[in-house]
PDB file of C-alpha atoms in Angstrom:
ATOM      1  CA  MET A   1     105.622 -69.362 142.177  1.00  0.00           C
ATOM      2  CA  TYR A   2     107.819 -66.846 140.430  1.00  0.00           C
ATOM      3  CA  GLY A   3     104.869 -64.522 139.651  1.00  0.00           C
ATOM      4  CA  LEU A   4     103.566 -64.693 143.231  1.00  0.00           C
ATOM      5  CA  GLN A   5     106.996 -63.799 144.585  1.00  0.00           C
ATOM      6  CA  VAL A   6     107.120 -60.749 142.309  1.00  0.00           C
ATOM      7  CA  ILE A   7     103.674 -59.575 143.505  1.00  0.00           C
ATOM      8  CA  PHE A   8     104.875 -59.866 147.101  1.00  0.00           C
ATOM      9  CA  ASP A   9     108.051 -57.904 146.311  1.00  0.00           C
ATOM     10  CA  LEU A  10     106.012 -55.208 144.564  1.00  0.00           C
ATOM     11  CA  PHE A  11     103.742 -54.678 147.552  1.00  0.00           C
ATOM     12  CA  ILE A  12     106.705 -54.458 149.890  1.00  0.00           C
ATOM     13  CA  SER A  13     108.526 -51.984 147.651  1.00  0.00           C
ATOM     14  CA  SER A  14     105.397 -49.822 147.232  1.00  0.00           C
ATOM     15  CA  ARG A  15     105.716 -48.639 150.825  1.00  0.00           C
ATOM     16  CA  SER A  16     109.043 -46.976 150.251  1.00  0.00           C
ATOM     17  CA  ILE A  17     109.401 -46.017 146.580  1.00  0.00           C
ATOM     18  CA  PRO A  18     107.017 -44.935 143.827  1.00  0.00           C
ATOM     19  CA  TYR A  19     108.755 -47.053 141.211  1.00  0.00           C
ATOM     20  CA  VAL A  20     108.043 -50.591 140.111  1.00  0.00           C
ATOM     21  CA  TYR A  21     110.530 -52.800 138.404  1.00  0.00           C
ATOM     22  CA  SER A  22     109.113 -56.187 137.538  1.00  0.00           C
ATOM     23  CA  ARG A  23     111.763 -58.811 136.985  1.00  0.00           C
ATOM     24  CA  GLY A  24     111.389 -61.027 133.879  1.00  0.00           C
ATOM     25  CA  CYS A  25     108.998 -58.945 131.754  1.00  0.00           C
ATOM     26  CA  ASN A  26     110.947 -55.649 131.621  1.00  0.00           C
ATOM     27  CA  TYR A  27     108.138 -53.350 132.801  1.00  0.00           C
ATOM     28  CA  PHE A  28     109.030 -50.008 134.422  1.00  0.00           C
ATOM     29  CA  ILE A  29     106.138 -48.059 135.976  1.00  0.00           C
ATOM     30  CA  ALA A  30     106.472 -44.681 137.596  1.00  0.00           C
ATOM     31  CA  MET A  31     103.389 -43.249 139.290  1.00  0.00           C
ATOM     32  CA  GLN A  32     102.777 -40.322 141.619  1.00  0.00           C
ATOM     33  CA  ASN A  33      99.172 -41.111 142.428  1.00  0.00           C
ATOM     34  CA  THR A  34      99.290 -43.816 145.111  1.00  0.00           C
ATOM     35  CA  SER A  35      95.803 -45.304 144.580  1.00  0.00           C
ATOM     36  CA  ILE A  36      96.224 -45.623 140.803  1.00  0.00           C
ATOM     37  CA  TYR A  37      99.709 -46.912 141.381  1.00  0.00           C
ATOM     38  CA  LYS A  38      98.463 -49.772 143.563  1.00  0.00           C
ATOM     39  CA  VAL A  39      95.832 -50.775 140.990  1.00  0.00           C
ATOM     40  CA  ILE A  40      98.471 -50.893 138.274  1.00  0.00           C
ATOM     41  CA  LEU A  41     100.738 -52.741 140.672  1.00  0.00           C
ATOM     42  CA  ILE A  42      98.201 -55.562 141.183  1.00  0.00           C
ATOM     43  CA  PHE A  43      97.424 -55.736 137.474  1.00  0.00           C
ATOM     44  CA  THR A  44     101.111 -55.989 136.623  1.00  0.00           C
ATOM     45  CA  GLY A  45     101.592 -58.735 139.179  1.00  0.00           C
ATOM     46  CA  LEU A  46      98.787 -60.779 137.654  1.00  0.00           C
ATOM     47  CA  ILE A  47     100.396 -60.464 134.231  1.00  0.00           C
ATOM     48  CA  LEU A  48     103.619 -61.733 135.743  1.00  0.00           C
ATOM     49  CA  LEU A  49     101.874 -64.934 136.769  1.00  0.00           C
ATOM     50  CA  ASN A  50     101.948 -65.852 133.093  1.00  0.00           C
ATOM     51  CA  CYS A  51     105.618 -64.936 132.685  1.00  0.00           C
ATOM     52  CA  SER A  52     106.779 -68.436 133.490  1.00  0.00           C
ATOM     53  CA  SER A  53     110.301 -69.679 133.278  1.00  0.00           C
ATOM     54  CA  PRO A  54     111.150 -71.949 130.318  1.00  0.00           C
ATOM     55  CA  ALA A  55     110.894 -75.016 132.554  1.00  0.00           C
ATOM     56  CA  GLU A  56     107.405 -74.011 133.713  1.00  0.00           C
ATOM     57  CA  LYS A  57     106.203 -73.317 130.186  1.00  0.00           C
ATOM     58  CA  ALA A  58     107.556 -76.338 128.327  1.00  0.00           C
ATOM     59  CA  SER A  59     105.862 -76.864 124.987  1.00  0.00           C
ATOM     60  CA  LYS A  60     103.732 -79.905 124.320  1.00  0.00           C
ATOM     61  CA  LEU A  61     104.877 -82.725 122.097  1.00  0.00           C
ATOM     62  CA  HIS A  62     103.016 -82.415 118.782  1.00  0.00           C
ATOM     63  CA  VAL A  63     101.868 -85.672 117.183  1.00  0.00           C
ATOM     64  CA  PHE A  64      99.528 -86.707 114.376  1.00  0.00           C
ATOM     65  CA  VAL A  65      97.333 -89.805 114.182  1.00  0.00           C
ATOM     66  CA  THR A  66      95.368 -91.216 111.267  1.00  0.00           C
ATOM     67  CA  ILE A  67      91.944 -91.899 112.810  1.00  0.00           C
ATOM     68  CA  PRO A  68      89.886 -90.704 115.820  1.00  0.00           C
ATOM     69  CA  PRO A  69      90.236 -93.885 117.946  1.00  0.00           C
ATOM     70  CA  GLN A  70      94.008 -93.355 117.947  1.00  0.00           C
ATOM     71  CA  LYS A  71      93.434 -89.903 119.414  1.00  0.00           C
ATOM     72  CA  TYR A  72      91.627 -91.600 122.285  1.00  0.00           C
ATOM     73  CA  PHE A  73      94.658 -93.831 122.912  1.00  0.00           C
ATOM     74  CA  LEU A  74      97.122 -90.907 122.751  1.00  0.00           C
ATOM     75  CA  GLU A  75      94.996 -88.849 125.139  1.00  0.00           C
ATOM     76  CA  LYS A  76      95.036 -91.694 127.650  1.00  0.00           C
ATOM     77  CA  ILE A  77      98.813 -92.071 127.509  1.00  0.00           C
ATOM     78  CA  GLY A  78     100.015 -88.567 126.639  1.00  0.00           C
ATOM     79  CA  LYS A  79      97.367 -86.627 128.570  1.00  0.00           C
ATOM     80  CA  ASP A  80      98.240 -82.901 128.782  1.00  0.00           C
ATOM     81  CA  LEU A  81     101.839 -83.472 127.689  1.00  0.00           C
ATOM     82  CA  VAL A  82     100.827 -84.093 124.072  1.00  0.00           C
ATOM     83  CA  GLN A  83      99.073 -82.031 121.402  1.00  0.00           C
ATOM     84  CA  ILE A  84      97.185 -84.484 119.167  1.00  0.00           C
ATOM     85  CA  ASN A  85      95.984 -83.817 115.633  1.00  0.00           C
ATOM     86  CA  THR A  86      93.791 -86.281 113.731  1.00  0.00           C
ATOM     87  CA  LEU A  87      94.295 -86.577 110.000  1.00  0.00           C
ATOM     88  CA  ILE A  88      90.924 -88.159 109.118  1.00  0.00           C
ATOM     89  CA  PRO A  89      88.125 -86.257 110.909  1.00  0.00           C
ATOM     90  CA  PRO A  90      85.050 -87.915 112.450  1.00  0.00           C
ATOM     91  CA  GLY A  91      82.496 -88.944 109.837  1.00  0.00           C
ATOM     92  CA  ALA A  92      84.958 -89.033 106.923  1.00  0.00           C
ATOM     93  CA  SER A  93      85.745 -92.246 105.082  1.00  0.00           C
ATOM     94  CA  PRO A  94      89.425 -93.269 105.240  1.00  0.00           C
ATOM     95  CA  HIS A  95      89.093 -94.950 101.852  1.00  0.00           C
ATOM     96  CA  SER A  96      88.409 -91.691 100.025  1.00  0.00           C
ATOM     97  CA  TYR A  97      90.078 -89.100 102.256  1.00  0.00           C
ATOM     98  CA  GLU A  98      92.897 -86.867 101.040  1.00  0.00           C
ATOM     99  CA  PRO A  99      94.936 -84.781 103.528  1.00  0.00           C
ATOM    100  CA  LYS A 100      94.331 -81.035 103.317  1.00  0.00           C
ATOM    101  CA  PRO A 101      97.161 -78.521 102.733  1.00  0.00           C
ATOM    102  CA  SER A 102      96.649 -77.154 106.253  1.00  0.00           C
ATOM    103  CA  GLN A 103      97.184 -80.647 107.665  1.00  0.00           C
ATOM    104  CA  LEU A 104     100.376 -81.065 105.664  1.00  0.00           C
ATOM    105  CA  THR A 105     101.572 -77.780 107.139  1.00  0.00           C
ATOM    106  CA  GLY A 106     100.783 -79.122 110.602  1.00  0.00           C
ATOM    107  CA  LEU A 107     102.667 -82.325 109.848  1.00  0.00           C
ATOM    108  CA  SER A 108     105.758 -80.293 108.984  1.00  0.00           C
ATOM    109  CA  ARG A 109     105.844 -79.109 112.620  1.00  0.00           C
ATOM    110  CA  THR A 110     105.251 -82.593 114.037  1.00  0.00           C
ATOM    111  CA  LYS A 111     107.803 -85.036 115.403  1.00  0.00           C
ATOM    112  CA  LEU A 112     105.691 -88.197 115.315  1.00  0.00           C
ATOM    113  CA  PHE A 113     102.979 -89.591 113.092  1.00  0.00           C
ATOM    114  CA  PHE A 114     101.154 -92.679 114.393  1.00  0.00           C
ATOM    115  CA  ALA A 115      99.841 -94.590 111.369  1.00  0.00           C
ATOM    116  CA  ILE A 116      97.302 -97.375 111.760  1.00  0.00           C
ATOM    117  CA  GLY A 117      98.706 -99.507 108.934  1.00  0.00           C
ATOM    118  CA  GLY A 118      95.614 -99.522 106.727  1.00  0.00           C
ATOM    119  CA  ASP A 119      95.675 -99.850 102.955  1.00  0.00           C
ATOM    120  CA  PHE A 120      93.979 -96.451 102.666  1.00  0.00           C
ATOM    121  CA  GLU A 121      97.146 -94.819 104.038  1.00  0.00           C
ATOM    122  CA  GLY A 122      99.052 -96.170 101.040  1.00  0.00           C
ATOM    123  CA  ALA A 123      97.323 -93.599  98.807  1.00  0.00           C
ATOM    124  CA  TRP A 124      98.991 -90.603 100.456  1.00  0.00           C
ATOM    125  CA  LEU A 125     101.513 -91.651 103.126  1.00  0.00           C
ATOM    126  CA  PRO A 126     104.457 -92.233 100.731  1.00  0.00           C
ATOM    127  CA  ARG A 127     103.958 -88.723  99.364  1.00  0.00           C
ATOM    128  CA  ILE A 128     103.917 -87.237 102.862  1.00  0.00           C
ATOM    129  CA  CYS A 129     107.101 -89.114 103.758  1.00  0.00           C
ATOM    130  CA  LYS A 130     108.809 -87.868 100.626  1.00  0.00           C
ATOM    131  CA  ASP A 131     107.918 -84.226 101.330  1.00  0.00           C
ATOM    132  CA  LEU A 132     108.590 -84.457 105.091  1.00  0.00           C
ATOM    133  CA  SER A 133     111.727 -86.537 105.376  1.00  0.00           C
ATOM    134  CA  GLY A 134     112.229 -85.554 109.042  1.00  0.00           C
ATOM    135  CA  LEU A 135     108.881 -86.962 110.139  1.00  0.00           C
ATOM    136  CA  LYS A 136     109.031 -90.233 112.081  1.00  0.00           C
ATOM    137  CA  VAL A 137     106.209 -92.616 111.173  1.00  0.00           C
ATOM    138  CA  VAL A 138     105.226 -95.266 113.700  1.00  0.00           C
ATOM    139  CA  PHE A 139     103.107 -98.251 112.648  1.00  0.00           C
ATOM    140  CA  ALA A 140     101.103-100.596 114.826  1.00  0.00           C
ATOM    141  CA  LEU A 141     100.875-103.456 112.355  1.00  0.00           C
ATOM    142  CA  ASN A 142      98.473-106.319 112.717  1.00  0.00           C
ATOM    143  CA  GLU A 143     100.996-108.880 111.512  1.00  0.00           C
ATOM    144  CA  HIS A 144     103.474-108.191 114.304  1.00  0.00           C
ATOM    145  CA  SER A 145     101.897-107.345 117.682  1.00  0.00           C
ATOM    146  CA  GLY A 146     104.465-104.600 117.669  1.00  0.00           C
ATOM    147  CA  ALA A 147     105.577-101.519 115.855  1.00  0.00           C
ATOM    148  CA  GLN A 148     107.445-100.691 112.729  1.00  0.00           C
ATOM    149  CA  SER A 149     109.065 -97.287 112.895  1.00  0.00           C
ATOM    150  CA  ASP A 150     110.717 -95.582 110.002  1.00  0.00           C
ATOM    151  CA  LYS A 151     111.572 -92.136 108.725  1.00  0.00           C
ATOM    152  CA  CYS A 152     109.962 -92.925 105.394  1.00  0.00           C
ATOM    153  CA  PRO A 153     108.458 -96.434 105.304  1.00  0.00           C
ATOM    154  CA  ASN A 154     107.790 -98.394 102.155  1.00  0.00           C
ATOM    155  CA  HIS A 155     104.054 -98.765 102.082  1.00  0.00           C
ATOM    156  CA  ASP A 156     103.748-100.611  98.773  1.00  0.00           C
ATOM    157  CA  HIS A 157     103.062-103.931 100.451  1.00  0.00           C
ATOM    158  CA  ASP A 158      99.970-102.498 102.114  1.00  0.00           C
ATOM    159  CA  HIS A 159      98.102-101.635  98.910  1.00  0.00           C
ATOM    160  CA  HIS A 160      94.819-103.500  98.479  1.00  0.00           C
ATOM    161  CA  ARG A 161      95.399-105.765 101.477  1.00  0.00           C
ATOM    162  CA  HIS A 162      91.888-105.015 102.754  1.00  0.00           C
ATOM    163  CA  SER A 163      90.214-106.080  99.517  1.00  0.00           C
ATOM    164  CA  GLN A 164      92.298-109.274  99.471  1.00  0.00           C
ATOM    165  CA  GLY A 165      91.120-110.363 102.920  1.00  0.00           C
ATOM    166  CA  HIS A 166      93.365-108.423 105.281  1.00  0.00           C
ATOM    167  CA  ASP A 167      91.411-106.560 107.965  1.00  0.00           C
ATOM    168  CA  PRO A 168      93.217-103.351 108.967  1.00  0.00           C
ATOM    169  CA  HIS A 169      90.754-102.510 111.773  1.00  0.00           C
ATOM    170  CA  ILE A 170      93.085-103.725 114.506  1.00  0.00           C
ATOM    171  CA  TRP A 171      91.956-101.036 116.958  1.00  0.00           C
ATOM    172  CA  LEU A 172      88.574-102.802 117.343  1.00  0.00           C
ATOM    173  CA  SER A 173      90.273-105.600 119.282  1.00  0.00           C
ATOM    174  CA  PRO A 174      91.116-104.563 122.866  1.00  0.00           C
ATOM    175  CA  GLU A 175      93.822-107.235 122.914  1.00  0.00           C
ATOM    176  CA  GLN A 176      95.527-105.562 119.952  1.00  0.00           C
ATOM    177  CA  VAL A 177      95.186-102.157 121.616  1.00  0.00           C
ATOM    178  CA  LEU A 178      97.096-103.490 124.626  1.00  0.00           C
ATOM    179  CA  HIS A 179     100.073-103.925 122.264  1.00  0.00           C
ATOM    180  CA  MET A 180      99.434-100.565 120.617  1.00  0.00           C
ATOM    181  CA  ALA A 181      99.477 -98.847 124.016  1.00  0.00           C
ATOM    182  CA  ASP A 182     102.995-100.146 124.706  1.00  0.00           C
ATOM    183  CA  ILE A 183     104.142 -98.912 121.313  1.00  0.00           C
ATOM    184  CA  ILE A 184     102.684 -95.456 121.898  1.00  0.00           C
ATOM    185  CA  ALA A 185     104.289 -95.146 125.346  1.00  0.00           C
ATOM    186  CA  ILE A 186     107.694 -96.237 124.042  1.00  0.00           C
ATOM    187  CA  GLU A 187     107.634 -93.777 121.151  1.00  0.00           C
ATOM    188  CA  LEU A 188     106.433 -90.849 123.258  1.00  0.00           C
ATOM    189  CA  SER A 189     109.143 -91.612 125.817  1.00  0.00           C
ATOM    190  CA  ALA A 190     111.809 -91.658 123.097  1.00  0.00           C
ATOM    191  CA  ALA A 191     110.642 -88.314 121.712  1.00  0.00           C
ATOM    192  CA  ASP A 192     110.188 -86.704 125.142  1.00  0.00           C
ATOM    193  CA  SER A 193     112.479 -88.509 127.562  1.00  0.00           C
ATOM    194  CA  VAL A 194     111.961 -85.927 130.315  1.00  0.00           C
ATOM    195  CA  ASN A 195     108.405 -87.192 130.788  1.00  0.00           C
ATOM    196  CA  ARG A 196     109.177 -90.885 130.246  1.00  0.00           C
ATOM    197  CA  ASP A 197     107.948 -92.009 133.684  1.00  0.00           C
ATOM    198  CA  GLN A 198     104.668 -90.161 133.184  1.00  0.00           C
ATOM    199  CA  TYR A 199     104.026 -91.816 129.826  1.00  0.00           C
ATOM    200  CA  LEU A 200     104.816 -95.284 131.143  1.00  0.00           C
ATOM    201  CA  ASN A 201     102.622 -94.805 134.200  1.00  0.00           C
ATOM    202  CA  ASN A 202      99.734 -93.512 132.075  1.00  0.00           C
ATOM    203  CA  CYS A 203     100.155 -96.502 129.788  1.00  0.00           C
ATOM    204  CA  SER A 204      99.929 -98.899 132.709  1.00  0.00           C
ATOM    205  CA  LEU A 205      96.705 -97.254 133.915  1.00  0.00           C
ATOM    206  CA  PHE A 206      95.240 -97.334 130.404  1.00  0.00           C
ATOM    207  CA  LYS A 207      96.014-101.041 130.049  1.00  0.00           C
ATOM    208  CA  ASP A 208      94.149-101.668 133.300  1.00  0.00           C
ATOM    209  CA  GLU A 209      91.170 -99.853 131.777  1.00  0.00           C
ATOM    210  CA  ILE A 210      91.411-102.017 128.653  1.00  0.00           C
ATOM    211  CA  ARG A 211      91.399-105.236 130.671  1.00  0.00           C
ATOM    212  CA  ASP A 212      88.383-103.976 132.600  1.00  0.00           C
ATOM    213  CA  LEU A 213      86.699-103.206 129.266  1.00  0.00           C
ATOM    214  CA  GLN A 214      87.396-106.745 128.035  1.00  0.00           C
ATOM    215  CA  ASN A 215      85.674-108.152 131.106  1.00  0.00           C
ATOM    216  CA  LYS A 216      82.642-105.907 130.607  1.00  0.00           C
ATOM    217  CA  ILE A 217      82.349-106.901 126.943  1.00  0.00           C
ATOM    218  CA  ARG A 218      82.511-110.601 127.839  1.00  0.00           C
ATOM    219  CA  ALA A 219      79.800-110.048 130.432  1.00  0.00           C
ATOM    220  CA  ASN A 220      77.607-108.359 127.818  1.00  0.00           C
ATOM    221  CA  LEU A 221      78.144-111.286 125.444  1.00  0.00           C
ATOM    222  CA  ASN A 222      77.642-113.924 128.104  1.00  0.00           C
ATOM    223  CA  GLY A 223      74.363-115.098 126.568  1.00  0.00           C
ATOM    224  CA  CYS A 224      75.824-115.541 123.080  1.00  0.00           C
ATOM    225  CA  THR A 225      76.741-119.014 121.877  1.00  0.00           C
ATOM    226  CA  PRO A 226      80.295-119.568 120.546  1.00  0.00           C
ATOM    227  CA  GLY A 227      80.544-118.262 116.992  1.00  0.00           C
ATOM    228  CA  HIS A 228      77.417-116.140 117.421  1.00  0.00           C
ATOM    229  CA  PRO A 229      76.754-114.631 113.953  1.00  0.00           C
ATOM    230  CA  PHE A 230      76.132-110.954 113.315  1.00  0.00           C
ATOM    231  CA  MET A 231      75.733-109.114 110.020  1.00  0.00           C
ATOM    232  CA  VAL A 232      77.522-105.944 108.971  1.00  0.00           C
ATOM    233  CA  PHE A 233      77.676-104.014 105.726  1.00  0.00           C
ATOM    234  CA  HIS A 234      81.419-103.274 105.680  1.00  0.00           C
ATOM    235  CA  PRO A 235      83.652-106.013 107.188  1.00  0.00           C
ATOM    236  CA  SER A 236      85.219-103.856 109.899  1.00  0.00           C
ATOM    237  CA  TRP A 237      84.638-106.037 112.926  1.00  0.00           C
ATOM    238  CA  GLY A 238      86.730-109.119 112.174  1.00  0.00           C
ATOM    239  CA  HIS A 239      89.276-108.546 114.958  1.00  0.00           C
ATOM    240  CA  PHE A 240      86.510-107.828 117.455  1.00  0.00           C
ATOM    241  CA  ALA A 241      84.691-110.988 116.373  1.00  0.00           C
ATOM    242  CA  SER A 242      87.863-113.074 116.610  1.00  0.00           C
ATOM    243  CA  GLU A 243      88.686-111.923 120.143  1.00  0.00           C
ATOM    244  CA  PHE A 244      85.201-112.518 121.515  1.00  0.00           C
ATOM    245  CA  ASP A 245      84.337-115.699 119.600  1.00  0.00           C
ATOM    246  CA  LEU A 246      81.765-114.193 117.244  1.00  0.00           C
ATOM    247  CA  SER A 247      81.162-114.666 113.519  1.00  0.00           C
ATOM    248  CA  GLN A 248      81.009-111.619 111.239  1.00  0.00           C
ATOM    249  CA  ILE A 249      78.910-111.865 108.056  1.00  0.00           C
ATOM    250  CA  SER A 250      79.595-109.076 105.559  1.00  0.00           C
ATOM    251  CA  VAL A 251      77.098-107.683 103.044  1.00  0.00           C
ATOM    252  CA  GLU A 252      79.839-105.917 101.098  1.00  0.00           C
ATOM    253  CA  ILE A 253      81.841-108.186  98.793  1.00  0.00           C
ATOM    254  CA  ASP A 254      85.401-107.233  97.776  1.00  0.00           C
ATOM    255  CA  GLY A 255      84.694-103.600  98.598  1.00  0.00           C
ATOM    256  CA  LYS A 256      81.516-103.459  96.484  1.00  0.00           C
ATOM    257  CA  GLU A 257      77.794-103.644  97.088  1.00  0.00           C
ATOM    258  CA  PRO A 258      76.382-107.078  96.215  1.00  0.00           C
ATOM    259  CA  GLY A 259      74.644-107.803  92.910  1.00  0.00           C
ATOM    260  CA  MET A 260      71.171-109.325  92.708  1.00  0.00           C
ATOM    261  CA  ARG A 261      72.360-112.950  92.892  1.00  0.00           C
ATOM    262  CA  GLU A 262      74.773-112.160  95.735  1.00  0.00           C
ATOM    263  CA  MET A 263      72.070-110.233  97.544  1.00  0.00           C
ATOM    264  CA  GLN A 264      69.735-113.232  97.487  1.00  0.00           C
ATOM    265  CA  ASN A 265      72.522-115.423  98.847  1.00  0.00           C
ATOM    266  CA  ILE A 266      73.079-112.984 101.731  1.00  0.00           C
ATOM    267  CA  ILE A 267      69.344-112.917 102.463  1.00  0.00           C
ATOM    268  CA  ASP A 268      69.292-116.726 102.577  1.00  0.00           C
ATOM    269  CA  ILE A 269      72.239-116.738 104.988  1.00  0.00           C
ATOM    270  CA  ALA A 270      70.621-114.127 107.218  1.00  0.00           C
ATOM    271  CA  GLU A 271      67.414-116.148 107.328  1.00  0.00           C
ATOM    272  CA  LYS A 272      69.232-119.412 108.029  1.00  0.00           C
ATOM    273  CA  LYS A 273      71.422-117.875 110.749  1.00  0.00           C
ATOM    274  CA  LYS A 274      68.403-116.105 112.269  1.00  0.00           C
ATOM    275  CA  ILE A 275      70.081-112.701 112.026  1.00  0.00           C
ATOM    276  CA  ARG A 276      68.044-110.023 113.791  1.00  0.00           C
ATOM    277  CA  THR A 277      70.172-106.912 113.250  1.00  0.00           C
ATOM    278  CA  ILE A 278      72.307-105.502 110.440  1.00  0.00           C
ATOM    279  CA  PHE A 279      75.050-103.143 111.574  1.00  0.00           C
ATOM    280  CA  VAL A 280      76.015-100.322 109.229  1.00  0.00           C
ATOM    281  CA  GLN A 281      78.602 -97.585 109.546  1.00  0.00           C
ATOM    282  CA  PRO A 282      78.018 -93.915 108.698  1.00  0.00           C
ATOM    283  CA  GLN A 283      80.856 -93.792 106.155  1.00  0.00           C
ATOM    284  CA  PHE A 284      79.057 -96.198 103.774  1.00  0.00           C
ATOM    285  CA  SER A 285      75.737 -96.483 101.944  1.00  0.00           C
ATOM    286  CA  LYS A 286      72.874 -98.178 103.803  1.00  0.00           C
ATOM    287  CA  ARG A 287      71.006 -99.158 100.630  1.00  0.00           C
ATOM    288  CA  SER A 288      71.887-102.867 100.546  1.00  0.00           C
ATOM    289  CA  ALA A 289      71.447-103.257 104.285  1.00  0.00           C
ATOM    290  CA  GLN A 290      68.071-101.575 104.069  1.00  0.00           C
ATOM    291  CA  THR A 291      66.997-103.924 101.253  1.00  0.00           C
ATOM    292  CA  ILE A 292      67.816-106.965 103.405  1.00  0.00           C
ATOM    293  CA  SER A 293      66.163-105.365 106.411  1.00  0.00           C
ATOM    294  CA  ASP A 294      62.959-104.649 104.495  1.00  0.00           C
ATOM    295  CA  GLN A 295      62.694-108.211 103.215  1.00  0.00           C
ATOM    296  CA  LEU A 296      63.426-109.971 106.506  1.00  0.00           C
ATOM    297  CA  LYS A 297      62.099-107.300 108.897  1.00  0.00           C
ATOM    298  CA  LEU A 298      65.500-106.836 110.520  1.00  0.00           C
ATOM    299  CA  LYS A 299      66.689-103.959 112.633  1.00  0.00           C
ATOM    300  CA  VAL A 300      69.330-101.620 111.165  1.00  0.00           C
ATOM    301  CA  SER A 301      71.780-100.241 113.759  1.00  0.00           C
ATOM    302  CA  VAL A 302      74.792 -97.950 113.398  1.00  0.00           C
ATOM    303  CA  ALA A 303      78.161 -99.352 114.470  1.00  0.00           C
ATOM    304  CA  ASP A 304      80.900 -96.829 113.734  1.00  0.00           C
ATOM    305  CA  PRO A 305      84.390 -98.387 113.854  1.00  0.00           C
ATOM    306  CA  LEU A 306      85.895 -94.888 113.736  1.00  0.00           C
ATOM    307  CA  ALA A 307      84.074 -93.479 116.778  1.00  0.00           C
ATOM    308  CA  GLU A 308      86.482 -91.436 118.884  1.00  0.00           C
ATOM    309  CA  ASN A 309      85.169 -92.685 122.230  1.00  0.00           C
ATOM    310  CA  TRP A 310      86.641 -96.112 121.662  1.00  0.00           C
ATOM    311  CA  ALA A 311      85.711 -97.827 124.928  1.00  0.00           C
ATOM    312  CA  GLU A 312      82.139 -96.564 124.967  1.00  0.00           C
ATOM    313  CA  ASN A 313      81.716 -97.617 121.343  1.00  0.00           C
ATOM    314  CA  LEU A 314      82.834-101.217 121.934  1.00  0.00           C
ATOM    315  CA  LEU A 315      80.605-101.496 124.986  1.00  0.00           C
ATOM    316  CA  LYS A 316      77.652-100.236 122.954  1.00  0.00           C
ATOM    317  CA  ILE A 317      78.235-102.846 120.234  1.00  0.00           C
ATOM    318  CA  SER A 318      78.645-105.676 122.741  1.00  0.00           C
ATOM    319  CA  GLU A 319      75.410-104.654 124.486  1.00  0.00           C
ATOM    320  CA  ALA A 320      73.529-104.704 121.171  1.00  0.00           C
ATOM    321  CA  LEU A 321      74.920-108.135 120.267  1.00  0.00           C
ATOM    322  CA  GLY A 322      74.167-109.501 123.722  1.00  0.00           C
ATOM    323  CA  LYS A 323      70.493-108.574 123.338  1.00  0.00           C
ATOM    324  CA  GLU A 324      70.038-110.431 120.038  1.00  0.00           C
TER     325      GLU A 324
END
């Protein structure tokens, strides 16, 4: 509105004086040629449209997340009020990823870091906290249905939890994401209180979408018997299986590919359970899954737990399971 008002003032003033003074951007134009003057006048007015007041040009809240699905959640709740950076890019394995120097620089300009609470974060998060003491880290921990927030959390207790049976893939359960959404909205509101109502409203709409997704997934799985078994290479889908009454069978054992004896045991289980599909993820080797597939003539399908389009990904998996 401010820029449009200036353009109007400039046109009015052009009828009486050959001088232009544009408020806000400190331009002074003096022209004798009327036609050229009017062209410059319009051009200057258009520039002024971008000379917004501080309130009109408020900066976005900069946040970091660990994995791509979290970016999906932040986009739903933060929308255009938040600038989101993802630490682990699509296709990369969280278990072997190391943050780049450019990302550490970005973190130094960030108010909030939303951690997922996985054991893989324990390899580098304490170091980041030590170097960036002003960074607030927010956890959505599986054990709590809530958040743990800290300036520099102690992550020692998280080491090796995955290999000892803890499944950190909480984002693959829509029910868990309902809790995570509340946490995200609360933390964004605390960091940017001016837009609190917007964050809370966006959160409410997102939770409606999640509940609708849950209903669609249940419809896709309607033909599955309780405890319906499905086979995966890496045990990422435990929370998904638990919510929708499925049974996950993992090829990987304690974070390693199975040996010959273990492989035969898995093949026997797959045959007994009448498994038709083995789901693999792009971050891991398909060799063992392919061996089982070749022997039992099973289908190998990709199920990426780190896919950024979270809702579409879960629907795709439920459709594949429902067709088995």
